[in-house]
Short mmCIF file of N, CA and C in Angstrom, two decimals:
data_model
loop_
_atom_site.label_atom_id
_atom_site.label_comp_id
_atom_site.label_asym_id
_atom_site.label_seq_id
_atom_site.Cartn_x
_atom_site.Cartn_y
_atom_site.Cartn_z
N UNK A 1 183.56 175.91 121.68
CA UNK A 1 184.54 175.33 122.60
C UNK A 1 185.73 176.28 122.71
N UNK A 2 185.96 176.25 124.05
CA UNK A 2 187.30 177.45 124.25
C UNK A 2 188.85 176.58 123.61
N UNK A 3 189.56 177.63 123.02
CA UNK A 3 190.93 176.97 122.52
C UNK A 3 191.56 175.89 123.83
N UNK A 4 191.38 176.69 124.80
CA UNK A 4 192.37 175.33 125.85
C UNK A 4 191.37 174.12 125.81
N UNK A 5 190.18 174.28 125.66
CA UNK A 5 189.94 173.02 125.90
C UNK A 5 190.00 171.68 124.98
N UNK A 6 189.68 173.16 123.59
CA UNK A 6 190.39 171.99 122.25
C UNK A 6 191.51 171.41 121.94
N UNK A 7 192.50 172.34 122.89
CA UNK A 7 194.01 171.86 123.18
C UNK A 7 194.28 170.75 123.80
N UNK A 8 193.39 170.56 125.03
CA UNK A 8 193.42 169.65 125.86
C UNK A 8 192.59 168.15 124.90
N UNK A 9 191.53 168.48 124.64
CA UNK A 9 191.39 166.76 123.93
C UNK A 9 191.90 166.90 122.73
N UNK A 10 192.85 167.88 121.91
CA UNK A 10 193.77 167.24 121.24
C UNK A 10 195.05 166.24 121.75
N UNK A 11 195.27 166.78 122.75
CA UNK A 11 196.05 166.28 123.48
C UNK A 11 195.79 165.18 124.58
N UNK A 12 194.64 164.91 124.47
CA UNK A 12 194.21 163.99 125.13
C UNK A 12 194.43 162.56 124.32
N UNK A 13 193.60 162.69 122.96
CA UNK A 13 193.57 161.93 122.25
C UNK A 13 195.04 161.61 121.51
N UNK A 14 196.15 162.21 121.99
CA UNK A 14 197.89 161.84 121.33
C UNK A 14 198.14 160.90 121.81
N UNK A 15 197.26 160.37 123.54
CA UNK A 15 197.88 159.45 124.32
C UNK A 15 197.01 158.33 123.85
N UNK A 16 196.64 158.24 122.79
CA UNK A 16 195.82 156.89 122.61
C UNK A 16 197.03 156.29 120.94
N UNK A 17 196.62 155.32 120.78
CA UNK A 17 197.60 154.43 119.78
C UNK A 17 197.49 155.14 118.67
N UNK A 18 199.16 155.13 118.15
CA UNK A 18 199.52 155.37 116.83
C UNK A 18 199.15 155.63 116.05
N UNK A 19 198.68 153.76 116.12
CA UNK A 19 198.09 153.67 114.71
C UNK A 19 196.87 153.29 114.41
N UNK A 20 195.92 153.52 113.04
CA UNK A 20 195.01 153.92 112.82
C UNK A 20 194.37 152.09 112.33
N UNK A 21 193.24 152.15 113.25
CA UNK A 21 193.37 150.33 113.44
C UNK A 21 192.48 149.96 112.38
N UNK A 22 191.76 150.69 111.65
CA UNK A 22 191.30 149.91 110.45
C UNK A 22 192.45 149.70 109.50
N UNK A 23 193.61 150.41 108.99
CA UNK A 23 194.38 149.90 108.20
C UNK A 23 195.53 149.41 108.62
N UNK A 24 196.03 149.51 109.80
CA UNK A 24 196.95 149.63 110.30
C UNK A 24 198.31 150.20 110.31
N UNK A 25 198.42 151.29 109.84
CA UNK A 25 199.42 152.27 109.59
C UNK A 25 199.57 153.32 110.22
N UNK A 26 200.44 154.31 110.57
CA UNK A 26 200.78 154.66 111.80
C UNK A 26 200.14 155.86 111.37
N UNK A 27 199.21 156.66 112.43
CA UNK A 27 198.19 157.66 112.14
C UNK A 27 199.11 158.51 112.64
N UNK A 28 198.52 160.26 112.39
CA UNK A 28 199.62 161.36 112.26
C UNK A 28 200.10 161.38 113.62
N UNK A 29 201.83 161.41 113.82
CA UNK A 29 202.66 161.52 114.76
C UNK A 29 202.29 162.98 115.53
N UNK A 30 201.97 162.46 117.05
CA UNK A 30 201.53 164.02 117.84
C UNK A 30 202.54 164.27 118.37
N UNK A 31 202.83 165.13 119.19
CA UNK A 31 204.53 165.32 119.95
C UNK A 31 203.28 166.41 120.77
N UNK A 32 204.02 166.46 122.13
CA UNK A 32 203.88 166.71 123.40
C UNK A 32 204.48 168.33 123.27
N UNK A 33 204.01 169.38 123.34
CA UNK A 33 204.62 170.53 123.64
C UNK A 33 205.77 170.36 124.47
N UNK A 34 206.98 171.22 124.04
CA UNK A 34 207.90 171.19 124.75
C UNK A 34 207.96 171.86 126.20
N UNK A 35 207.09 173.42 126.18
CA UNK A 35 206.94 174.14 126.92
C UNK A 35 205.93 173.09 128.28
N UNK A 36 205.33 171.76 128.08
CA UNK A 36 204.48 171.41 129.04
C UNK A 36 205.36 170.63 129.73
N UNK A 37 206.42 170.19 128.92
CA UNK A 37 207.20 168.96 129.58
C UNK A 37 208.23 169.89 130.01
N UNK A 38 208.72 170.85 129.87
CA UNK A 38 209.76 171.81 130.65
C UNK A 38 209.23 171.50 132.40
N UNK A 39 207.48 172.36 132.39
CA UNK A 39 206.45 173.31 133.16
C UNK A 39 206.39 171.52 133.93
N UNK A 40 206.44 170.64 133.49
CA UNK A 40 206.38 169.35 133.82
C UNK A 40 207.21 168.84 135.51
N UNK A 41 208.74 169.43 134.37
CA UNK A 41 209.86 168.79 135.47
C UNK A 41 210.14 170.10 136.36
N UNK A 42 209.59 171.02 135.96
CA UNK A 42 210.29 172.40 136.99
C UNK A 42 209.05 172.14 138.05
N UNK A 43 207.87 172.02 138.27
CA UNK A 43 206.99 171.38 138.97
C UNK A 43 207.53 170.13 139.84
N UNK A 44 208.24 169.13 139.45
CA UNK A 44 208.71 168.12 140.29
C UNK A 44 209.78 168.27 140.66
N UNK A 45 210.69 169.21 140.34
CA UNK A 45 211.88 169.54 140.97
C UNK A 45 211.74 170.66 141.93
N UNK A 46 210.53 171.74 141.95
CA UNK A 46 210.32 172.86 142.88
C UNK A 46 209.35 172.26 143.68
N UNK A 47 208.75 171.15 143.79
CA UNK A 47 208.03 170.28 145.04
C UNK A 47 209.31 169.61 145.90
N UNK A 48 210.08 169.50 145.24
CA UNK A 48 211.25 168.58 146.14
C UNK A 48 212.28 169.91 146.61
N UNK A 49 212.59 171.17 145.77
CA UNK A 49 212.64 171.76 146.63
C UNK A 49 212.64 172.52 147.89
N UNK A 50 211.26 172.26 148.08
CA UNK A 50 210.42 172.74 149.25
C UNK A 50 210.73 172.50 150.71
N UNK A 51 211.39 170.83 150.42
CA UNK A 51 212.07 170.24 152.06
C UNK A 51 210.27 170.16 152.86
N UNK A 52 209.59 169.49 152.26
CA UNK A 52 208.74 169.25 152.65
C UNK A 52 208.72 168.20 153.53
N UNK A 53 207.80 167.33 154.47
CA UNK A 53 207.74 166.32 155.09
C UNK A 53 208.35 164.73 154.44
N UNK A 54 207.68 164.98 153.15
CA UNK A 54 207.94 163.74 152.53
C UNK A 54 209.17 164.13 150.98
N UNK A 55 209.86 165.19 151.04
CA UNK A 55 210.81 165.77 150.00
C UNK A 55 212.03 165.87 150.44
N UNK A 56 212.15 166.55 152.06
CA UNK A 56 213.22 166.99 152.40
C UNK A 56 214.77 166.27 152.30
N UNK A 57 214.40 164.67 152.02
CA UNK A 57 215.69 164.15 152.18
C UNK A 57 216.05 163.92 150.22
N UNK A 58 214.97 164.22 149.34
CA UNK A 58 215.71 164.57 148.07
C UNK A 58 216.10 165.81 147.86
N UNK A 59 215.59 166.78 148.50
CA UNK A 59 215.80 168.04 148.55
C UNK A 59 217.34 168.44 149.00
N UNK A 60 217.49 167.66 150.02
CA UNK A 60 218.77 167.70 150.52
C UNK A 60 219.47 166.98 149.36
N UNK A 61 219.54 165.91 148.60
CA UNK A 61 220.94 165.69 147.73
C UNK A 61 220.87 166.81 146.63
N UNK A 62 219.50 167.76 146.57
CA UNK A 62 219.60 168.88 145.11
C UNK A 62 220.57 170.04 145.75
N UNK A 63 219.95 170.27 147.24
CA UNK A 63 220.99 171.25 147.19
C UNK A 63 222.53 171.21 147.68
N UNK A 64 222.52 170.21 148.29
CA UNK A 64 224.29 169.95 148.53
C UNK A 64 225.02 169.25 147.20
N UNK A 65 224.45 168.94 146.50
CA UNK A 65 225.41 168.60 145.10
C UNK A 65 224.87 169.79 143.35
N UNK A 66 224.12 170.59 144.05
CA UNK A 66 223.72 170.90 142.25
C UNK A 66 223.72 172.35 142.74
N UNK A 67 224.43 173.09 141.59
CA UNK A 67 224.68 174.53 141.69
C UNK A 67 223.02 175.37 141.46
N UNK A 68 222.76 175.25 140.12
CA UNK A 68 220.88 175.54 139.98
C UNK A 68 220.94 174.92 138.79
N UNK A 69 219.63 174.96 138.54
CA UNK A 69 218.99 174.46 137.41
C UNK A 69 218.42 174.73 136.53
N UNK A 70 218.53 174.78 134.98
CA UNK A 70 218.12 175.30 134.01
C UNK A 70 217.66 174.45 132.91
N UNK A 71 216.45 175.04 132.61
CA UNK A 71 215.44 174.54 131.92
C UNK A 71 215.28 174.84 130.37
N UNK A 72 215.86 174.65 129.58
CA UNK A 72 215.92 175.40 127.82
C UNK A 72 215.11 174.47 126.88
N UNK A 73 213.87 175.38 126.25
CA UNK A 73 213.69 174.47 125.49
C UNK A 73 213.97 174.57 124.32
N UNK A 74 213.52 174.49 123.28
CA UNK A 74 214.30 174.06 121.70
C UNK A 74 214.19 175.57 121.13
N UNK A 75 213.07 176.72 121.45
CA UNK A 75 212.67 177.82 121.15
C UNK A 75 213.52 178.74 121.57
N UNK A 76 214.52 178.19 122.41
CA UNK A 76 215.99 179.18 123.29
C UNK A 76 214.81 179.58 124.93
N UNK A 77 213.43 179.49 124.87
CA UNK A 77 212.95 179.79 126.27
C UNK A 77 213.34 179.17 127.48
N UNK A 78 213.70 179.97 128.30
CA UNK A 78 214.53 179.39 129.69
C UNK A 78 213.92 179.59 130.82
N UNK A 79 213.63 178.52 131.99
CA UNK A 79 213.70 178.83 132.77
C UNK A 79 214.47 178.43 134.18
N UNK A 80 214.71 178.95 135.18
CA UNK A 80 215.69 178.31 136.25
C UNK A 80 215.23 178.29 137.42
N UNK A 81 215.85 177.41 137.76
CA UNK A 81 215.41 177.38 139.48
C UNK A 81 216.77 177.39 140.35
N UNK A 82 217.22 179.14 141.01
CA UNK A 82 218.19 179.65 141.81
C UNK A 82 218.05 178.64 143.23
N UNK A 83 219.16 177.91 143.04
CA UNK A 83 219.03 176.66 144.81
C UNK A 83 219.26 177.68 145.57
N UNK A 84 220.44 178.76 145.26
CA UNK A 84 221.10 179.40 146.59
C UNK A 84 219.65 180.38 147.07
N UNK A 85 218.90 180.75 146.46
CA UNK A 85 217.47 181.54 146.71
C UNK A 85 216.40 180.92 147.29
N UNK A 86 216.26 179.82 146.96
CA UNK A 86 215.51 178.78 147.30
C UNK A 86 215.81 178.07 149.06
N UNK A 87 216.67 178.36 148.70
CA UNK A 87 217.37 177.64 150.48
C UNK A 87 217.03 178.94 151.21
N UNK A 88 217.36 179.90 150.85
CA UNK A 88 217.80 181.13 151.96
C UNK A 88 215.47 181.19 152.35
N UNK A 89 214.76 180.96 151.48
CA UNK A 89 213.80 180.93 151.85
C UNK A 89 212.85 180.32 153.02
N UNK A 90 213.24 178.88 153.13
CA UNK A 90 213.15 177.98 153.62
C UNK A 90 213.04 178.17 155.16
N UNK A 91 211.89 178.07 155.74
CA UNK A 91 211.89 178.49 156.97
C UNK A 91 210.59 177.91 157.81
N UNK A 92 210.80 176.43 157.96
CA UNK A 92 209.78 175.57 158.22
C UNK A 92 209.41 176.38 159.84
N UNK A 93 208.20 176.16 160.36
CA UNK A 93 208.09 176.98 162.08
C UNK A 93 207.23 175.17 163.05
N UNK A 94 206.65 174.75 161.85
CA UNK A 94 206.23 173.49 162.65
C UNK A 94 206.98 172.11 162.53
N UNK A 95 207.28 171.30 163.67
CA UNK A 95 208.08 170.01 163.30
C UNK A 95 207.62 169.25 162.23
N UNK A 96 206.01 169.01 162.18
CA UNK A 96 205.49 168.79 161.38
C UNK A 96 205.69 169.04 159.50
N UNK A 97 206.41 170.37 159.40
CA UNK A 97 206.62 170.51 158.06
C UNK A 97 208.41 170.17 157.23
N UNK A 98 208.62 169.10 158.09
CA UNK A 98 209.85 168.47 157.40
C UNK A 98 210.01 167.68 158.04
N UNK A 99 211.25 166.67 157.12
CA UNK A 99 211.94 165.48 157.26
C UNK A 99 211.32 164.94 158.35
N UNK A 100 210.62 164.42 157.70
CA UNK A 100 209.15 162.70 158.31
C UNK A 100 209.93 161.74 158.37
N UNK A 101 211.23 161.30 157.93
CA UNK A 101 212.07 160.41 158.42
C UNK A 101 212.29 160.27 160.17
N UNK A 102 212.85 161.72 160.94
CA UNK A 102 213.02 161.71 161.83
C UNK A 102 212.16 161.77 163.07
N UNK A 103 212.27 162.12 164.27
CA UNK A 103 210.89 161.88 165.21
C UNK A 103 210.68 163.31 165.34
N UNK A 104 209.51 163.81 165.56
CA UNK A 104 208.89 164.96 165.77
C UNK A 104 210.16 165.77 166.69
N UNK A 105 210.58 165.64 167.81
CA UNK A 105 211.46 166.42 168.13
C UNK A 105 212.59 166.70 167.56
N UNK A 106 212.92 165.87 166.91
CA UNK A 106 214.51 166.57 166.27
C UNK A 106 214.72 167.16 164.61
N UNK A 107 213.09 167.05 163.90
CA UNK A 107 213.11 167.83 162.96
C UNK A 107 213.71 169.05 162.89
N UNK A 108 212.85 170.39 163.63
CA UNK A 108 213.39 171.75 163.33
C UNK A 108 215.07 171.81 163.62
N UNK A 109 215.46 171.48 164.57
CA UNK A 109 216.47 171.52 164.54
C UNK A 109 217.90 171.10 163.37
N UNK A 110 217.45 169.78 163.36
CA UNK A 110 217.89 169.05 162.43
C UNK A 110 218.28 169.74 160.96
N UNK A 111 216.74 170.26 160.86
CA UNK A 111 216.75 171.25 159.75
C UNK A 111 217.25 172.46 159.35
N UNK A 112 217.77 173.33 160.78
CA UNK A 112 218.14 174.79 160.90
C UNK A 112 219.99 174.26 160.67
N UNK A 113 220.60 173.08 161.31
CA UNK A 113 221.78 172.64 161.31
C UNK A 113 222.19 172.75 160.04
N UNK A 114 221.22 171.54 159.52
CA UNK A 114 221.30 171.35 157.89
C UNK A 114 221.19 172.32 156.74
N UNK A 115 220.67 173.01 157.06
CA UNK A 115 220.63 174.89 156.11
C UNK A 115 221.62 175.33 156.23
N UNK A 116 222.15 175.32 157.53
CA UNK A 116 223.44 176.63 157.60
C UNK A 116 224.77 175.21 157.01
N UNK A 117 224.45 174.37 157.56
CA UNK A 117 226.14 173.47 156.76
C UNK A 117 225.62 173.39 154.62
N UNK A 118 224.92 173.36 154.81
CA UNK A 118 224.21 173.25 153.02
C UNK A 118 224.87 174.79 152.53
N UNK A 119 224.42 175.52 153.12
CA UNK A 119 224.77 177.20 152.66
C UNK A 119 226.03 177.45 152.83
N UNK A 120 227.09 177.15 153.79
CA UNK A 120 228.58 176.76 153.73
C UNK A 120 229.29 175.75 152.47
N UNK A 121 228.49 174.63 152.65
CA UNK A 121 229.05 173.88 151.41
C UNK A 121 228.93 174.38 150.09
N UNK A 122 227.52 174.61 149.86
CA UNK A 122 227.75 175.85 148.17
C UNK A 122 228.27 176.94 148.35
N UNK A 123 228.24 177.52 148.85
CA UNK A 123 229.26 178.76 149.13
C UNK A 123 230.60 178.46 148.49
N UNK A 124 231.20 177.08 149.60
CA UNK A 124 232.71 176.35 149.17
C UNK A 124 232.77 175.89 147.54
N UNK A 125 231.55 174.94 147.03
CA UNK A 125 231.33 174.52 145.92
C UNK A 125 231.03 175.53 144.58
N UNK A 126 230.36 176.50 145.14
CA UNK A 126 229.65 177.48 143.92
C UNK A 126 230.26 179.09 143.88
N UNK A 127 230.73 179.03 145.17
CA UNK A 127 232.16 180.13 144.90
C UNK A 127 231.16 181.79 146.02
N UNK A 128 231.60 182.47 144.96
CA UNK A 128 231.13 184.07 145.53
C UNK A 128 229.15 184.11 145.53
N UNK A 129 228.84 183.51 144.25
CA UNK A 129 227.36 183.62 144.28
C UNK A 129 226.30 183.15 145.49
N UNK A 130 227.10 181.67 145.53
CA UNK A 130 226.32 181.08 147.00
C UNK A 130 226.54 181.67 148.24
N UNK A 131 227.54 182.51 148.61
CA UNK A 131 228.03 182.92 149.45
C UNK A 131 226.92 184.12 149.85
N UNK A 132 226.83 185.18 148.73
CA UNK A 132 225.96 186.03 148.74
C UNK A 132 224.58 185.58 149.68
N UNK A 133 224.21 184.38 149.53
CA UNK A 133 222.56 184.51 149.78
C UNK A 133 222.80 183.84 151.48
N UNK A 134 221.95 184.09 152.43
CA UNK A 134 221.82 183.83 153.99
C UNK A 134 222.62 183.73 154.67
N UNK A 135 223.69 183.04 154.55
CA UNK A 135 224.95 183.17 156.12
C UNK A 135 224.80 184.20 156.84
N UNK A 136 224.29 185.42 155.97
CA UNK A 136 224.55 186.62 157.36
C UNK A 136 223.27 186.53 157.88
N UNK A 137 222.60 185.85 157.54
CA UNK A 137 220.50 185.84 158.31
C UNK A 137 220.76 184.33 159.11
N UNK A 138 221.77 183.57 158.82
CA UNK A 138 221.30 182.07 159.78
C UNK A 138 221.36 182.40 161.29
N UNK A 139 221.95 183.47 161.91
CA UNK A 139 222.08 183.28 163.04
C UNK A 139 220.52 184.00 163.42
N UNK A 140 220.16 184.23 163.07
CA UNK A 140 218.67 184.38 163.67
C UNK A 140 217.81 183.10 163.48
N UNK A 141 218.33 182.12 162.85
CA UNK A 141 217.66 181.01 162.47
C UNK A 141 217.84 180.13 163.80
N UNK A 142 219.18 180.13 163.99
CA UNK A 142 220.16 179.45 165.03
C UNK A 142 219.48 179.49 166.32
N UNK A 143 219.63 180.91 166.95
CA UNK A 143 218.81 181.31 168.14
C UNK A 143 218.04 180.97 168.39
#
């Protein structure tokens, strides 16, 4: 058997009870890698990044209120997720690929508005760093 897979039904078997039911005493305590539950939430926070169809309107409170995000686990290993990098990426071409709240016509737009006032507001909020990334590329967005 390959190590990941012995990893995996070790870890399979952590999610079953405690304790050990012929005597009833609590069988050996498993703990969850830290590194999976980091790889966990940076996964559900870089899907909502995305400003996807069904993300874009949480996406929008990450990047108008949160500078970036950093991930540390107990080992000092870090990882982050740069918003001001993440935005300047963002470059939906079909109505279809954002904010499903609104009606097919006023997505893209909606969305090109909302980038360039988002990239002004961290800029204002996060100082010289946010400033650095797209304002000088939105007007090709704009057009």
């Amino acid at each position: 058997m390959q190590k990941w897979q012995e990893e995996n039904r070790n870890v399979a078997s952590s999610h079953t009870s405690t304790l050990d039911s012929a005597t009833e005493v609590p069988a050996t305590k498993k703990i969850m890698r830290p590194q999976w539950l980091a790889s966990f939430i940076l996964s559900g926070l870089r899907n909502v990044t995305r400003m996807t169809y069904h993300t874009a309107l949480f996406g929008t409170l990450l990047y108008e209120r949160v500078g970036d995000i950093h991930v540390t686990i107990i080992n000092g290993e870090e990882q982050e997720l740069l918003l001001d990098e993440l935005l300047q990426t963002l470059n939906p071409t079909d109505s279809g690929d954002t904010f499903g709240n609104l009606s097919r016509e006023e997505r893209l737009s909606y969305f090109i508005r909302l980038k360039k006032e988002t990239q002004e507001r961290r800029s204002r909020l996060f100082g010289e760093k946010s400033a650095r990334y797209g304002l000088e590329n939105m007007a090709s967005d704009v057009a």
